[in-house]
Amino acid sequence: MIKGEMMTKIFEKILITTDGSVKNQPVVKKGLELARELGSTTYVVYVIDETPFTSSQIEVLTDEVYLKLKDEGEKAIEQMKKSADGVKLETFILSGRPANLITEFAVKNKVDLIVVGSQGKSGLERLILGSVAESIIRMANCMVLVVKSK
């Protein structure tokens, strides 16, 4: 068995997470590069994070806010499709707690590798999104590749 065949067997299904930010571009690039080289089934997941809207002060995610966040997700997915360069993507926009949804999706779809960023949309969100990556690492039943932002 040559190295490429072994890698293909290991990573038949790859899940790439995206938030559409500039800092997320290295995640997209690395995930697509692996998928292209290995011929993997490739899932792209954008999660509308409802966590900030479930505190005691804000109980409901309003339709207007939800639609704006969903629109951001659709733009992020479209951006990924433009970068795919021959990689067939199965795309999903989910809503809820990111780490939980990503790891549940990975189990349900028998994902072999989750590709996630070390940092999200802004420096201020670093602690929150960094904790999402950390939670994914702890919760995942598969390998997790954390790609550093540049």
Coordinates of N, CA and C in Angstrom, one line a residue:
M1 N 0.8 -1.2 0.0 CA 0.0 0.0 0.0 C 0.9 1.2 0.0
I2 N 0.7 2.1 -0.9 CA 1.5 3.4 -1.0 C 0.9 4.4 0.0
K3 N 1.6 5.4 0.3 CA 1.2 6.4 1.3 C -0.1 7.0 0.9
G4 N -0.3 7.4 -0.3 CA -1.5 8.1 -0.7 C -2.8 7.2 -0.5
E5 N -2.6 5.9 -0.8 CA -3.8 5.0 -0.6 C -4.1 4.9 0.9
M6 N -3.1 4.9 1.7 CA -3.3 4.8 3.2 C -4.0 6.0 3.7
M7 N -3.5 7.2 3.2 CA -4.1 8.4 3.7 C -5.6 8.5 3.2
T8 N -5.9 8.1 2.0 CA -7.2 8.1 1.5 C -8.1 7.2 2.4
K9 N -7.7 6.1 2.8 CA -8.4 5.2 3.7 C -8.7 5.9 5.0
I10 N -7.7 6.6 5.5 CA -7.8 7.3 6.8 C -8.9 8.4 6.7
F11 N -8.8 9.2 5.7 CA -9.6 10.4 5.6 C -10.6 10.3 4.4
E12 N -11.5 9.3 4.5 CA -12.5 9.2 3.4 C -13.5 10.3 3.5
K13 N -13.8 10.8 4.7 CA -14.8 11.9 4.9 C -14.2 13.0 5.7
I14 N -14.1 14.2 5.2 CA -13.6 15.3 5.8 C -14.7 16.4 6.1
L15 N -14.7 16.9 7.3 CA -15.6 18.0 7.6 C -14.8 19.3 7.8
I16 N -15.1 20.3 7.0 CA -14.4 21.6 7.1 C -15.4 22.6 7.7
T17 N -15.0 23.2 8.8 CA -15.8 24.2 9.4 C -15.5 25.6 8.9
T18 N -16.5 26.4 8.8 CA -16.2 27.8 8.3 C -17.1 28.8 9.0
D19 N -16.5 30.0 9.2 CA -17.3 31.1 9.7 C -17.3 32.3 8.7
G20 N -16.7 32.1 7.6 CA -16.7 33.1 6.5 C -15.7 34.2 6.7
S21 N -14.9 34.2 7.8 CA -14.0 35.3 8.1 C -12.7 35.1 7.3
V22 N -12.0 36.2 7.2 CA -10.6 36.2 6.6 C -9.7 35.3 7.4
K23 N -9.8 35.3 8.7 CA -9.0 34.4 9.6 C -9.3 32.9 9.4
N24 N -10.5 32.6 8.8 CA -10.9 31.2 8.5 C -10.3 30.7 7.2
Q25 N -9.8 31.6 6.4 CA -9.3 31.2 5.0 C -8.2 30.1 5.1
P26 N -7.3 30.1 6.0 CA -6.3 29.0 6.1 C -7.0 27.7 6.3
V27 N -8.1 27.7 7.1 CA -8.8 26.4 7.4 C -9.4 25.9 6.1
V28 N -10.1 26.8 5.4 CA -10.7 26.4 4.1 C -9.6 25.9 3.1
K29 N -8.5 26.6 3.0 CA -7.4 26.2 2.1 C -6.9 24.9 2.4
K30 N -6.6 24.6 3.7 CA -6.0 23.3 4.1 C -7.0 22.2 4.0
G31 N -8.2 22.4 4.4 CA -9.3 21.4 4.2 C -9.5 21.0 2.8
L32 N -9.6 22.0 1.9 CA -9.8 21.7 0.5 C -8.6 21.0 -0.1
E33 N -7.4 21.5 0.3 CA -6.2 20.8 -0.2 C -6.2 19.3 0.1
L34 N -6.5 19.0 1.4 CA -6.5 17.6 1.8 C -7.6 16.8 1.0
A35 N -8.8 17.4 0.9 CA -9.9 16.8 0.2 C -9.5 16.5 -1.2
R36 N -8.9 17.5 -1.9 CA -8.5 17.3 -3.3 C -7.5 16.2 -3.5
E37 N -6.4 16.2 -2.6 CA -5.4 15.3 -2.7 C -5.9 13.8 -2.4
L38 N -6.8 13.7 -1.5 CA -7.2 12.4 -1.1 C -8.5 11.9 -1.7
G39 N -9.2 12.8 -2.5 CA -10.5 12.4 -3.1 C -11.5 12.1 -2.1
S40 N -11.5 12.8 -1.0 CA -12.4 12.6 0.2 C -13.8 13.2 -0.1
T41 N -14.8 12.5 0.5 CA -16.1 13.1 0.6 C -16.0 14.3 1.5
T42 N -16.5 15.5 1.1 CA -16.2 16.7 1.8 C -17.4 17.4 2.2
Y43 N -17.6 17.6 3.6 CA -18.7 18.3 4.1 C -18.2 19.7 4.6
V44 N -19.0 20.7 4.3 CA -18.7 22.1 4.8 C -19.9 22.5 5.8
V45 N -19.5 22.9 7.0 CA -20.5 23.2 8.0 C -20.3 24.6 8.5
Y46 N -21.3 25.4 8.4 CA -21.4 26.8 9.0 C -22.4 26.7 10.1
V47 N -22.0 27.1 11.3 CA -23.0 27.0 12.4 C -23.4 28.5 12.9
I48 N -24.7 28.7 12.9 CA -25.2 29.9 13.4 C -25.2 29.7 14.9
D49 N -24.3 30.4 15.6 CA -24.1 30.2 17.0 C -25.2 30.9 17.8
E50 N -26.0 30.1 18.4 CA -27.1 30.7 19.2 C -26.7 30.9 20.7
T51 N -25.5 30.5 21.0 CA -25.1 30.6 22.4 C -25.3 32.0 23.0
P52 N -24.9 33.1 22.3 CA -25.1 34.5 22.9 C -26.5 34.8 23.1
F53 N -27.4 34.1 22.4 CA -28.9 34.5 22.5 C -29.6 33.6 23.5
T54 N -28.9 32.8 24.2 CA -29.6 31.9 25.2 C -29.4 32.2 26.6
S55 N -28.9 33.4 26.8 CA -28.7 33.9 28.2 C -30.0 34.3 28.8
S56 N -30.0 34.5 30.1 CA -31.3 34.9 30.8 C -31.8 36.2 30.3
Q57 N -30.9 37.1 29.8 CA -31.4 38.4 29.3 C -32.0 38.3 27.9
I58 N -31.5 37.5 27.1 CA -32.1 37.3 25.7 C -32.5 35.9 25.5
E59 N -33.8 35.7 25.5 CA -34.3 34.3 25.4 C -34.5 33.9 24.0
V60 N -34.8 34.8 23.1 CA -35.2 34.4 21.7 C -34.3 35.1 20.7
L61 N -33.9 34.3 19.7 CA -33.1 34.8 18.6 C -34.2 35.3 17.6
T62 N -34.3 36.6 17.4 CA -35.3 37.2 16.6 C -35.2 36.7 15.2
D63 N -36.3 36.7 14.4 CA -36.3 36.3 13.0 C -35.3 37.2 12.2
E64 N -35.3 38.5 12.5 CA -34.4 39.4 11.8 C -32.9 39.0 12.0
V65 N -32.6 38.8 13.2 CA -31.2 38.5 13.5 C -30.8 37.1 12.9
Y66 N -31.7 36.2 13.1 CA -31.5 34.8 12.5 C -31.3 34.9 11.0
L67 N -32.1 35.6 10.3 CA -32.0 35.7 8.9 C -30.7 36.4 8.5
K68 N -30.2 37.4 9.2 CA -29.0 38.0 9.0 C -27.8 37.0 9.1
L69 N -27.9 36.3 10.2 CA -26.8 35.3 10.5 C -26.8 34.2 9.4
K70 N -28.0 33.8 9.0 CA -28.2 32.7 8.0 C -27.6 33.3 6.7
D71 N -27.9 34.5 6.4 CA -27.3 35.1 5.1 C -25.8 35.1 5.2
E72 N -25.2 35.4 6.3 CA -23.7 35.3 6.5 C -23.3 33.9 6.2
G73 N -24.0 33.0 6.7 CA -23.6 31.6 6.5 C -23.7 31.2 5.0
E74 N -24.7 31.6 4.3 CA -24.9 31.4 2.9 C -23.7 32.0 2.1
K75 N -23.3 33.2 2.5 CA -22.2 33.8 1.8 C -20.9 33.1 2.1
A76 N -20.7 32.6 3.3 CA -19.5 31.8 3.7 C -19.5 30.5 2.8
I77 N -20.6 29.9 2.7 CA -20.7 28.6 1.9 C -20.4 28.9 0.4
E78 N -21.0 30.0 -0.1 CA -20.7 30.4 -1.5 C -19.2 30.7 -1.7
Q79 N -18.6 31.3 -0.8 CA -17.2 31.6 -0.8 C -16.4 30.3 -0.9
M80 N -16.8 29.3 -0.1 CA -16.1 28.0 -0.1 C -16.3 27.4 -1.5
K81 N -17.5 27.4 -2.0 CA -17.7 26.8 -3.3 C -16.8 27.3 -4.4
K82 N -16.6 28.7 -4.3 CA -15.8 29.3 -5.3 C -14.3 28.9 -5.2
S83 N -13.9 28.5 -4.0 CA -12.5 28.1 -3.7 C -12.3 26.6 -3.9
A84 N -13.4 25.9 -4.1 CA -13.4 24.4 -4.2 C -12.5 23.8 -5.3
D85 N -12.5 24.4 -6.4 CA -11.6 24.0 -7.5 C -11.7 22.5 -7.8
G86 N -12.9 22.0 -8.1 CA -13.0 20.6 -8.4 C -13.4 19.7 -7.3
V87 N -13.3 20.2 -6.0 CA -13.7 19.4 -4.9 C -15.3 19.5 -4.7
K88 N -15.9 18.3 -4.8 CA -17.4 18.3 -4.6 C -17.7 18.5 -3.1
L89 N -18.5 19.5 -2.8 CA -18.8 19.9 -1.4 C -20.3 19.6 -1.1
E90 N -20.5 19.0 0.1 CA -21.9 18.9 0.6 C -21.9 19.9 1.7
T91 N -22.8 20.9 1.6 CA -22.8 22.1 2.5 C -24.0 22.1 3.4
F92 N -23.8 22.6 4.6 CA -24.8 22.6 5.6 C -24.7 23.9 6.5
I93 N -25.9 24.5 6.7 CA -25.9 25.6 7.7 C -26.8 25.1 8.9
L94 N -26.1 25.0 10.0 CA -26.8 24.5 11.2 C -27.0 25.6 12.2
S95 N -27.8 25.4 13.2 CA -28.1 26.5 14.2 C -28.1 25.9 15.6
G96 N -27.3 26.5 16.5 CA -27.2 26.0 17.8 C -25.8 26.2 18.4
R97 N -25.4 25.3 19.2 CA -24.1 25.4 19.9 C -23.0 24.7 18.9
P98 N -22.1 25.5 18.5 CA -21.2 25.0 17.4 C -20.4 23.7 17.7
A99 N -19.8 23.6 18.9 CA -19.0 22.4 19.1 C -19.9 21.2 19.2
N100 N -21.1 21.3 19.8 CA -22.0 20.2 19.9 C -22.5 19.8 18.5
L101 N -22.9 20.7 17.7 CA -23.4 20.4 16.4 C -22.4 19.8 15.5
I102 N -21.2 20.4 15.5 CA -20.1 19.9 14.7 C -19.7 18.4 15.0
T103 N -19.6 18.2 16.3 CA -19.2 16.8 16.7 C -20.4 15.8 16.5
E104 N -21.6 16.2 16.7 CA -22.8 15.4 16.4 C -22.9 15.1 14.9
F105 N -22.6 16.1 14.1 CA -22.7 16.0 12.6 C -21.6 15.0 12.2
A106 N -20.4 15.1 12.8 CA -19.3 14.2 12.5 C -19.6 12.7 12.8
V107 N -20.2 12.5 13.9 CA -20.6 11.1 14.3 C -21.7 10.6 13.3
K108 N -22.7 11.4 13.1 CA -23.8 11.0 12.3 C -23.4 10.6 10.8
N109 N -22.4 11.4 10.3 CA -21.9 11.2 9.0 C -20.6 10.4 8.9
K110 N -20.2 9.8 10.0 CA -19.0 9.0 10.0 C -17.7 9.7 9.5
V111 N -17.6 11.0 9.9 CA -16.4 11.8 9.5 C -15.1 11.3 10.1
D112 N -14.1 11.3 9.3 CA -12.8 10.8 9.7 C -11.9 11.9 10.2
L113 N -12.1 13.2 9.7 CA -11.3 14.3 10.1 C -12.1 15.6 10.1
I114 N -12.0 16.3 11.2 CA -12.7 17.6 11.3 C -11.6 18.7 11.1
V115 N -11.7 19.6 10.2 CA -10.7 20.7 10.1 C -11.4 22.0 10.6
V116 N -10.7 22.6 11.6 CA -11.3 23.7 12.4 C -10.2 24.7 12.6
G117 N -10.6 26.0 12.7 CA -9.6 27.1 13.0 C -9.4 27.3 14.4
S118 N -8.2 27.8 14.7 CA -7.8 28.1 16.1 C -8.4 29.4 16.6
Q119 N -9.0 30.2 15.6 CA -9.4 31.5 16.0 C -10.6 31.9 15.0
G120 N -11.5 32.7 15.5 CA -12.6 33.0 14.6 C -12.6 34.4 14.1
K121 N -13.8 35.0 14.0 CA -14.0 36.3 13.3 C -13.2 37.5 13.8
S122 N -13.0 37.6 15.1 CA -12.3 38.8 15.6 C -11.4 38.4 16.8
G123 N -10.5 39.2 17.1 CA -9.6 39.0 18.2 C -10.4 38.9 19.5
L124 N -11.5 39.7 19.6 CA -12.3 39.7 20.8 C -13.0 38.3 21.0
E125 N -13.4 37.7 19.9 CA -14.1 36.4 19.9 C -13.1 35.3 20.1
R126 N -11.8 35.6 20.2 CA -10.8 34.5 20.2 C -11.1 33.5 21.4
L127 N -11.4 34.1 22.6 CA -11.7 33.2 23.7 C -12.9 32.3 23.5
I128 N -13.9 32.9 22.9 CA -15.1 32.1 22.7 C -14.9 31.0 21.6
L129 N -14.4 31.5 20.4 CA -14.2 30.5 19.3 C -13.0 29.6 19.6
G130 N -12.0 30.1 20.3 CA -10.9 29.2 20.7 C -11.5 28.1 21.6
S131 N -12.4 28.4 22.4 CA -13.0 27.4 23.3 C -13.9 26.4 22.5
V132 N -14.4 26.9 21.3 CA -15.2 26.0 20.4 C -14.2 25.0 19.9
A133 N -13.1 25.4 19.4 CA -12.1 24.4 18.8 C -11.6 23.5 19.9
E134 N -11.4 24.0 21.1 CA -11.0 23.1 22.2 C -12.1 22.1 22.6
S135 N -13.3 22.6 22.6 CA -14.5 21.7 22.8 C -14.6 20.6 21.8
I136 N -14.4 21.0 20.5 CA -14.4 20.0 19.4 C -13.3 18.9 19.6
I137 N -12.2 19.4 20.0 CA -11.1 18.4 20.2 C -11.4 17.4 21.3
R138 N -12.0 17.9 22.4 CA -12.4 17.1 23.5 C -13.6 16.2 23.2
M139 N -14.5 16.6 22.4 CA -15.8 15.9 22.2 C -15.7 15.0 21.0
A140 N -14.8 15.2 20.0 CA -14.8 14.5 18.7 C -14.4 13.1 18.9
N141 N -15.0 12.2 18.1 CA -14.7 10.8 18.1 C -13.7 10.5 16.9
C142 N -13.3 11.5 16.3 CA -12.4 11.4 15.1 C -11.2 12.3 15.3
M143 N -10.3 12.3 14.3 CA -9.2 13.2 14.4 C -9.6 14.7 14.1
V144 N -8.9 15.6 14.7 CA -9.2 17.0 14.5 C -8.0 17.7 14.1
L145 N -8.0 18.4 13.0 CA -6.9 19.3 12.6 C -7.2 20.7 12.9
V146 N -6.4 21.3 13.7 CA -6.6 22.7 14.1 C -5.6 23.5 13.3
V147 N -6.1 24.4 12.4 CA -5.3 25.2 11.5 C -5.2 26.6 12.1
K148 N -4.0 27.1 12.3 CA -3.7 28.4 12.9 C -4.1 29.5 11.9
S149 N -4.6 30.6 12.4 CA -4.9 31.8 11.6 C -3.6 32.5 11.3
K150 N -3.5 33.2 10.2 CA -2.3 33.9 9.9 C -2.4 35.4 10.4

